[in-house]
CSV table of C-alpha atoms in Angstrom, one decimal:
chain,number,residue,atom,x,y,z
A,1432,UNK,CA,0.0,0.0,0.0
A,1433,UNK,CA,1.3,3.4,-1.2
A,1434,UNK,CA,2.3,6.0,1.9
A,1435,UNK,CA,1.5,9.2,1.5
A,1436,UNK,CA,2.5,12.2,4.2
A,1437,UNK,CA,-0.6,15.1,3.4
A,1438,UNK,CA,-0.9,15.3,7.3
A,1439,UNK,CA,1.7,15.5,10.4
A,1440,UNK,CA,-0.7,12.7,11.8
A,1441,UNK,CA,-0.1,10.7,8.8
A,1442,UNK,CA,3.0,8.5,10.9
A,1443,UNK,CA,3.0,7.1,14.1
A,1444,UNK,CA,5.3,8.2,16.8
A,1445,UNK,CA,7.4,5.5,16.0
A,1446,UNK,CA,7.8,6.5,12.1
A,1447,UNK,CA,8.1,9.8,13.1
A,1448,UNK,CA,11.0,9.3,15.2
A,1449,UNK,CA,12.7,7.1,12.7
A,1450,UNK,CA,12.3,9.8,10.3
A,1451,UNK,CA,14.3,12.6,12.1
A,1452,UNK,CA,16.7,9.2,12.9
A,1453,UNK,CA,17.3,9.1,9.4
A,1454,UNK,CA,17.5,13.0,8.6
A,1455,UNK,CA,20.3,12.9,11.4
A,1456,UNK,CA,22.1,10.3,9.6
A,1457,UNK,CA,21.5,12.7,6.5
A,1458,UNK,CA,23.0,15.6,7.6
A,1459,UNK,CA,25.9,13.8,8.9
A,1460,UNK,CA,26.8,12.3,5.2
A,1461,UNK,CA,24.7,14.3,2.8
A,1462,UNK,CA,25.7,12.5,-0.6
A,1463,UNK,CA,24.9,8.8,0.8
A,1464,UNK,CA,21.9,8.0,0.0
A,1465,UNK,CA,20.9,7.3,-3.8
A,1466,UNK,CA,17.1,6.1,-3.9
A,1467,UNK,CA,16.4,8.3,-7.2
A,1468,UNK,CA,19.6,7.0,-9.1
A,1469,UNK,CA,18.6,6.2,-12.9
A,1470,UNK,CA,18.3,9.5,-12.4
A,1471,UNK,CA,14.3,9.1,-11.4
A,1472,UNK,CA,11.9,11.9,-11.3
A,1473,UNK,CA,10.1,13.6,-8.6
A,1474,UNK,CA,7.4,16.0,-10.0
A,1475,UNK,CA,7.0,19.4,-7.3
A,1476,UNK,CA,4.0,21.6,-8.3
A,1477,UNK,CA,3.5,24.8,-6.9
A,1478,UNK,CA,0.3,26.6,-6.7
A,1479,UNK,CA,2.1,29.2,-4.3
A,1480,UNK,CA,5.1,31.3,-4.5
A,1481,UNK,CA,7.8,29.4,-2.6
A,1482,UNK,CA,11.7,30.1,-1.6
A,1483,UNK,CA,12.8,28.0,1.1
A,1484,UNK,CA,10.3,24.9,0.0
A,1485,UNK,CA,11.3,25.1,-4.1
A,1486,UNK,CA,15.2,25.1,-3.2
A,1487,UNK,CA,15.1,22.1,-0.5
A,1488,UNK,CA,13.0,19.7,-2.3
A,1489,UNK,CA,14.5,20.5,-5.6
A,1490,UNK,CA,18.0,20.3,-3.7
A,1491,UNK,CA,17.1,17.2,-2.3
A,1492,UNK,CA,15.6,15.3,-5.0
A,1493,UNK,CA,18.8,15.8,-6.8
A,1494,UNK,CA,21.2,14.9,-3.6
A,1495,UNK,CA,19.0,11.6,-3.7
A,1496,UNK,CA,20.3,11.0,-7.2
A,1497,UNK,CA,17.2,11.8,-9.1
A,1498,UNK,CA,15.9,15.3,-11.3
A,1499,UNK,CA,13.3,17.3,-9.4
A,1500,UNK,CA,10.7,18.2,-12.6
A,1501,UNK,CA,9.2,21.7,-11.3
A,1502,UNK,CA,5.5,22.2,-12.2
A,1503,UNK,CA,3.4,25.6,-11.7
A,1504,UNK,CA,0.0,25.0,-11.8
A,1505,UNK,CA,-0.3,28.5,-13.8
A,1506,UNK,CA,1.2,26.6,-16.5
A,1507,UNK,CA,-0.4,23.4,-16.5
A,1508,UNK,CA,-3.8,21.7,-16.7
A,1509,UNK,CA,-3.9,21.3,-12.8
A,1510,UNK,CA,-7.1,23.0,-11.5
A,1511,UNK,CA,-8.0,24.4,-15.1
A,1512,UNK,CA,-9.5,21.3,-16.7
A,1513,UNK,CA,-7.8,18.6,-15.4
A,1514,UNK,CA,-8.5,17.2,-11.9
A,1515,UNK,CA,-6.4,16.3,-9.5
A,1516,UNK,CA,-6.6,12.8,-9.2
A,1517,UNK,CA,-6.7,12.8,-12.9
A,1518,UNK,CA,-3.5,14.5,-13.0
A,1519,UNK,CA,-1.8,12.3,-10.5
A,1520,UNK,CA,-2.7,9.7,-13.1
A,1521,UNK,CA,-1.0,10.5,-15.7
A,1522,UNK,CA,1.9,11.6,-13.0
A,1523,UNK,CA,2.6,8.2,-11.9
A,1524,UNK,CA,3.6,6.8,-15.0
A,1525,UNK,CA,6.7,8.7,-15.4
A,1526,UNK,CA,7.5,10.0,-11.6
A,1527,UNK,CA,8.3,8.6,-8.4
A,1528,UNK,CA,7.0,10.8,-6.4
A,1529,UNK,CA,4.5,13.7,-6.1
A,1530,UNK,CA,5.3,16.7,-4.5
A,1531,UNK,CA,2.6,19.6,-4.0
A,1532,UNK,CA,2.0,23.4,-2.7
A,1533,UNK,CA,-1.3,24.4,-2.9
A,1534,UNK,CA,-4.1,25.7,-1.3
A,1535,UNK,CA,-7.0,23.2,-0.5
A,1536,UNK,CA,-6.4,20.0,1.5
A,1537,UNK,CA,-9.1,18.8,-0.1
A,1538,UNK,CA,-6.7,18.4,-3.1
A,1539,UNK,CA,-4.0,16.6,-1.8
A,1540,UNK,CA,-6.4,13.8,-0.2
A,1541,UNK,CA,-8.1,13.8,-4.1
A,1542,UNK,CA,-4.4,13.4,-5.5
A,1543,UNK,CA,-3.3,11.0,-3.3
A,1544,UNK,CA,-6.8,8.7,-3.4
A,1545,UNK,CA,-5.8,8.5,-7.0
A,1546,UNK,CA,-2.1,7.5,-7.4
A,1547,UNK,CA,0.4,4.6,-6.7
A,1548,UNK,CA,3.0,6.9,-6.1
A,1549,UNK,CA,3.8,9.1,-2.8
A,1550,UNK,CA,2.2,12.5,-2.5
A,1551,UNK,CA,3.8,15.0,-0.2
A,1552,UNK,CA,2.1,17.7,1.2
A,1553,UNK,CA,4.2,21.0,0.4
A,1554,UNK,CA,1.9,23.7,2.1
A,1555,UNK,CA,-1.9,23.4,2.4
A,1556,UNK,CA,-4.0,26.0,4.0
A,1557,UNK,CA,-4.8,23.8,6.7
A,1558,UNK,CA,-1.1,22.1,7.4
A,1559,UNK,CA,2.6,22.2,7.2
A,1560,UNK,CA,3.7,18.8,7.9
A,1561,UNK,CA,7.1,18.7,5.9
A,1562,UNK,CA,8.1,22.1,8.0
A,1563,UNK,CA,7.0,20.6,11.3
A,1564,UNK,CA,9.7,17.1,10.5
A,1565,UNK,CA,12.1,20.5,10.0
A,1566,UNK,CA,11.5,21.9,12.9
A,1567,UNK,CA,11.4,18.5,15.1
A,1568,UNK,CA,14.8,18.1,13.5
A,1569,UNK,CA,16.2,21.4,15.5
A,1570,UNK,CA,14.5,21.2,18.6
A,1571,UNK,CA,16.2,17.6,19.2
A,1572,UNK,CA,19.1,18.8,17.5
A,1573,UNK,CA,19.7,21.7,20.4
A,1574,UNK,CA,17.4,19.8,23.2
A,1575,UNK,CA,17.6,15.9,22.7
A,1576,UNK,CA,13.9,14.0,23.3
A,1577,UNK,CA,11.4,15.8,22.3
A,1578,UNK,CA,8.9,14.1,24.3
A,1579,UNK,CA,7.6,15.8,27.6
A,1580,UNK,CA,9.3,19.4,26.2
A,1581,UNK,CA,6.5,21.9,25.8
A,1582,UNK,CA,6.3,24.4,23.0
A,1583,UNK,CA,4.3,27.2,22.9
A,1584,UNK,CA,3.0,28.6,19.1
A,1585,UNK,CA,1.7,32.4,19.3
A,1586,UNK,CA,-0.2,34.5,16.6
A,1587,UNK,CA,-2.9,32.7,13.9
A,1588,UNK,CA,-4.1,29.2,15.8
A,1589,UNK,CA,-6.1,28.2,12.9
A,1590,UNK,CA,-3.1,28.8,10.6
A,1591,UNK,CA,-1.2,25.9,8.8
A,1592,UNK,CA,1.9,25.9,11.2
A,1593,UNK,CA,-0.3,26.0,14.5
A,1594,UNK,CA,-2.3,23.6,13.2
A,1595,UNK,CA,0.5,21.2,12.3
A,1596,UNK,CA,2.3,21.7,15.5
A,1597,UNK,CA,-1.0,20.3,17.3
A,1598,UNK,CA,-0.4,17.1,15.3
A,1599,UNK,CA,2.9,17.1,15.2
A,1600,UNK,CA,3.7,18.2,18.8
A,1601,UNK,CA,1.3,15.4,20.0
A,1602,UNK,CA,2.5,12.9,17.9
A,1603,UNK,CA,6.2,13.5,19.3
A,1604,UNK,CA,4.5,13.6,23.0
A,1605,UNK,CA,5.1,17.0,23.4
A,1606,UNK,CA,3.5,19.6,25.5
A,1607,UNK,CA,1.7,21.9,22.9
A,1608,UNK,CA,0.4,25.3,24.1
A,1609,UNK,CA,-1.4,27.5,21.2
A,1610,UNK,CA,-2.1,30.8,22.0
A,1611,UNK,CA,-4.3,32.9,20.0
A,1612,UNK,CA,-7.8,35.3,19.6
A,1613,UNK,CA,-10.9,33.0,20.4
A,1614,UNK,CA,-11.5,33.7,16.7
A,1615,UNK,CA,-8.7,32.4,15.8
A,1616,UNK,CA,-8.4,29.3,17.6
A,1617,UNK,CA,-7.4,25.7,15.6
A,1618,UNK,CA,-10.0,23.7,14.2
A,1619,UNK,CA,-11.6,21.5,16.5
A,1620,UNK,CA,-11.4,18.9,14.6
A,1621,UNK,CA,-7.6,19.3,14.4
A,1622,UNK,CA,-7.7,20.1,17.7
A,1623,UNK,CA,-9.7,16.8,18.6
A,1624,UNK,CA,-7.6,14.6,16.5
A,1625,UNK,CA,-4.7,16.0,18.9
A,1626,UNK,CA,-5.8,15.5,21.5
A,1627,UNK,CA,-6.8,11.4,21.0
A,1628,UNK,CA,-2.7,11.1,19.9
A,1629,UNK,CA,-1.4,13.6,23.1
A,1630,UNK,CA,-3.4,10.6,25.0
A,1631,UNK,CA,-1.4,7.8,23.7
A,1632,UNK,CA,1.9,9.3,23.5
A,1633,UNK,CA,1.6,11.3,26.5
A,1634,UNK,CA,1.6,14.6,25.3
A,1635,UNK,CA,-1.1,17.1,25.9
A,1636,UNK,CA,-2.8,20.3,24.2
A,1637,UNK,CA,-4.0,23.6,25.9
A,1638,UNK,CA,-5.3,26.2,24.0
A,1639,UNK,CA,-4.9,30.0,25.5
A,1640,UNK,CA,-6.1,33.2,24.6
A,1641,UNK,CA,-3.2,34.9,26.7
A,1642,UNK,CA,0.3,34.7,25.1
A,1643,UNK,CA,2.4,35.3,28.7
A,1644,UNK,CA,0.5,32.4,30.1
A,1645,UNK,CA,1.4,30.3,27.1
A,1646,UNK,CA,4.8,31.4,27.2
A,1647,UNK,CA,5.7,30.4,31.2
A,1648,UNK,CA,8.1,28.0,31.3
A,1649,UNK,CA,8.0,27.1,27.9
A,1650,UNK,CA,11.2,24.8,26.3
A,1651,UNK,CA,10.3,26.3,22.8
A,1652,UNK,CA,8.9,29.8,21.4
A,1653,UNK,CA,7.3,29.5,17.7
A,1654,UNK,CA,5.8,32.2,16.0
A,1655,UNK,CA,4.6,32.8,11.5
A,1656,UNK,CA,4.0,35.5,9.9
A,1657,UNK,CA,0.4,36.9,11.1
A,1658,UNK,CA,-0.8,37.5,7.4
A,1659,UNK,CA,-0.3,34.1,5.2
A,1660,UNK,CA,-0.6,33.8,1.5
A,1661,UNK,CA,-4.1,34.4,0.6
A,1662,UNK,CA,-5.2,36.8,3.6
A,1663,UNK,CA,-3.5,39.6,2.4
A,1664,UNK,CA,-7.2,41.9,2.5
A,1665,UNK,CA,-7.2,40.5,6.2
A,1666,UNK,CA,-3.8,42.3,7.2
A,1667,UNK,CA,-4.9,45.4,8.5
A,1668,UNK,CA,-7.4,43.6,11.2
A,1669,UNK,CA,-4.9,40.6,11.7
A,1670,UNK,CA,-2.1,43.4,12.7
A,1671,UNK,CA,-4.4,44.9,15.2
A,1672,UNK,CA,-5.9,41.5,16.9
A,1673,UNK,CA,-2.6,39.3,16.9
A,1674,UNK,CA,-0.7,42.5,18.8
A,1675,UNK,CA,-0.7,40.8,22.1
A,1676,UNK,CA,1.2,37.4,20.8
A,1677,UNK,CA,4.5,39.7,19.3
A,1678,UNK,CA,7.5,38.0,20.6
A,1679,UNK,CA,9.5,40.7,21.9
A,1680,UNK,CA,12.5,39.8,24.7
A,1681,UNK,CA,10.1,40.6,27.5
A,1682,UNK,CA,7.4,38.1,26.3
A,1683,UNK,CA,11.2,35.2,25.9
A,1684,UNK,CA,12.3,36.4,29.0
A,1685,UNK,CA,8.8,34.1,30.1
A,1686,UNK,CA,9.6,30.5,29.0
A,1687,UNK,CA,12.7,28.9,30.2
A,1688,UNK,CA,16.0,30.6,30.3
A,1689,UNK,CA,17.4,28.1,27.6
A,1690,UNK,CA,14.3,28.2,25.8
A,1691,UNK,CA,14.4,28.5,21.7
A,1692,UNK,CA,13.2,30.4,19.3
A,1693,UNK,CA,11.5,29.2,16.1
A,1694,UNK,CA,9.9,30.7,12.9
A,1695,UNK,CA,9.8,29.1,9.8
A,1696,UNK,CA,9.9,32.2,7.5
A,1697,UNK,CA,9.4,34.7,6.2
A,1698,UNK,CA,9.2,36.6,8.8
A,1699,UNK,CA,7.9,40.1,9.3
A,1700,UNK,CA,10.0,41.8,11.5
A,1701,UNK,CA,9.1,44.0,13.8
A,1702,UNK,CA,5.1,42.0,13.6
A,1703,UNK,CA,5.3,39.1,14.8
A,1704,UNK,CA,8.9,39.1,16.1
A,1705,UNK,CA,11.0,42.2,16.9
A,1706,UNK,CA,14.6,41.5,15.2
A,1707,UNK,CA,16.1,41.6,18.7
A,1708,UNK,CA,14.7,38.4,19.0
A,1709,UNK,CA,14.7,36.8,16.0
A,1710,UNK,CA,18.6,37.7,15.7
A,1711,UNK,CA,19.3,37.0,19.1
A,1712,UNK,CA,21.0,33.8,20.7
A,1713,UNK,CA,17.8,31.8,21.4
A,1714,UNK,CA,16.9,32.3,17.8
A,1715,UNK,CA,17.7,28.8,16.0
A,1716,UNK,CA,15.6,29.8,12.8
A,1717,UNK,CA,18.9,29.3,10.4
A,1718,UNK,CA,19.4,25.8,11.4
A,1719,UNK,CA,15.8,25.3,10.7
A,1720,UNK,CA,15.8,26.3,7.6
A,1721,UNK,CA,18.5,24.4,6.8
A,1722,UNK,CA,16.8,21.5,7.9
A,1723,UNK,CA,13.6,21.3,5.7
A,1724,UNK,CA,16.4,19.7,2.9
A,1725,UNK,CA,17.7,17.0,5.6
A,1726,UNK,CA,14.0,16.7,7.2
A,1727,UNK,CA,12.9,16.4,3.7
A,1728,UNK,CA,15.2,14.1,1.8
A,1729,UNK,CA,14.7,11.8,5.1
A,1730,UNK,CA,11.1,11.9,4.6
A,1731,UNK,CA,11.3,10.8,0.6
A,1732,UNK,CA,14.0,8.0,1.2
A,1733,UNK,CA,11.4,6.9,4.3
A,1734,UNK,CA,8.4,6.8,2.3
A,1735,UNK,CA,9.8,5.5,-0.7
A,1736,UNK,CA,11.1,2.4,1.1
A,1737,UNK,CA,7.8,1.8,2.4
């Protein structure tokens, strides 16, 4: 049966650790690993404008050996008159993978319902999953187990990143905290679907409308840009409501002295991080960056194996 990763909930705890094992072994010897040799071809369509996402997986594709075929849906039949699963079709005939950034996660389950290859989710409007395995990858990098550490996320809790750490968090047995306006809180279903994995891994999930109660004695800081792609009419409103969940040094100088700071850019400075903060010692955003192509290649060479 063909694996497919649309969701941070989509491995176990297990498979998730294994995953970062592997993306540790990675980074140690980047070149090692050749599951794409022929060279095979990994098609990554972007429905969004992308920096960090479009150099790492096409990076990676090609560190694994194989040609990364870049699609933009602008110039394609994707979402014009060809649907999804349709598309992944005709994909899977001449790729080995499916890599996607696009709007609906509606999509990406229609895409991947429809293929004998692995979908990837990119970016969806509703999760982040391949940015979270980054993000895993530097907290245990600079902290060890990630189980029992509690994180705190500040700013948009029905965003993709908040709503991904909720899986994500839980599924590593972490200690989520999402702090946010009550009309901005996750989707209960999300947050439901959290909660059932924080039970079994023995993690938890609190939600808070107060970011310096969030923040107390927090192991990890993470913040995103207030206004995402697609809410740009929504900026002047988001600006004013999220003003309370800035990370600043007073609101760091909350969680635990050694606590880090995370944001998995772009990031408007001076929003929702001042540059004191997010250029200051506790900031590891560089190595997290960096490790979407580790996190990333470990996650294709998993899933392709499976």
């Amino acid at each position: 049966m063909t694996r497919h990763f649309l969701r941070d909930d989509d491995v176990t705890q297990a498979e998730q650790s294994a995953i970062l094992d592997l993306a540790i072994e990675i980074k140690r010897d980047r070149w090692a690993r050749k599951p794409l040799a022929g060279p095979q071809t990994v098609a990554v369509i972007f429905d969004k404008s992308s920096t960090r996402t479009r150099v790492s997986f096409a990076v990676g594709i090609a560190d694994l050996g194989g040609v990364p075929l870049i699609i933009s849906t602008a110039s394609s039949q994707l979402g014009g008159k060809e649907t999804a699963s349709d598309t992944a079709r005709v994909l899977e005939r001449q790729v080995a993978a499916i890599v996607w950034r696009t709007y609906a996660q509606a999509g990406l389950v229609e895409m991947a319902a429809g293929t004998t290859v692995p979908v990837i989710n990119a970016l969806s409007d509703d999760f982040h999953p391949c940015q979270l395995l980054a993000d895993l990858l530097t907290i245990r990098e600079h902290r060890g187990e990630l189980a029992g550490l509690t994180v705190t996320f500040l700013g948009d809790g029905a965003s993709n990143m908040a709503q991904s750490y909720l899986l994500a968090g839980a599924t590593a047995g972490m200690h989520v905290r999402v702090a946010s306006p009550t009309d901005y809180a996750p989707d209960d279903r999300v947050v439901a679907d959290a909660d059932a994995i924080a039970a079994r891994t023995g993690g938890s999930i609190t939600l808070y409308t107060d970011a310096l109660e969030a923040v107390a004695g927090a192991d990890v800081v993470v913040t995103d840009t207030w206004v995402s792609m697609g809410k740009e009419d929504e900026k002047a409103e988001r600006l004013t409501r999220f003003g309370q969940y800035r990370v600043d040094a007073d609101l760091m100088a909350l969680a635990k002295p050694d606590a880090l700071f995370l944001h998995c850019l772009p990031a408007d400075r001076g929003y929702e991080v001042t540059t004191e903060v997010i250029d200051g010692p506790q900031s590891v955003i560089w190595d997290e960056a960096e490790n979407r192509l580790h996190a990333q290649k470990a996650l294709m060479v998993w899933l392709l194996a499976q």
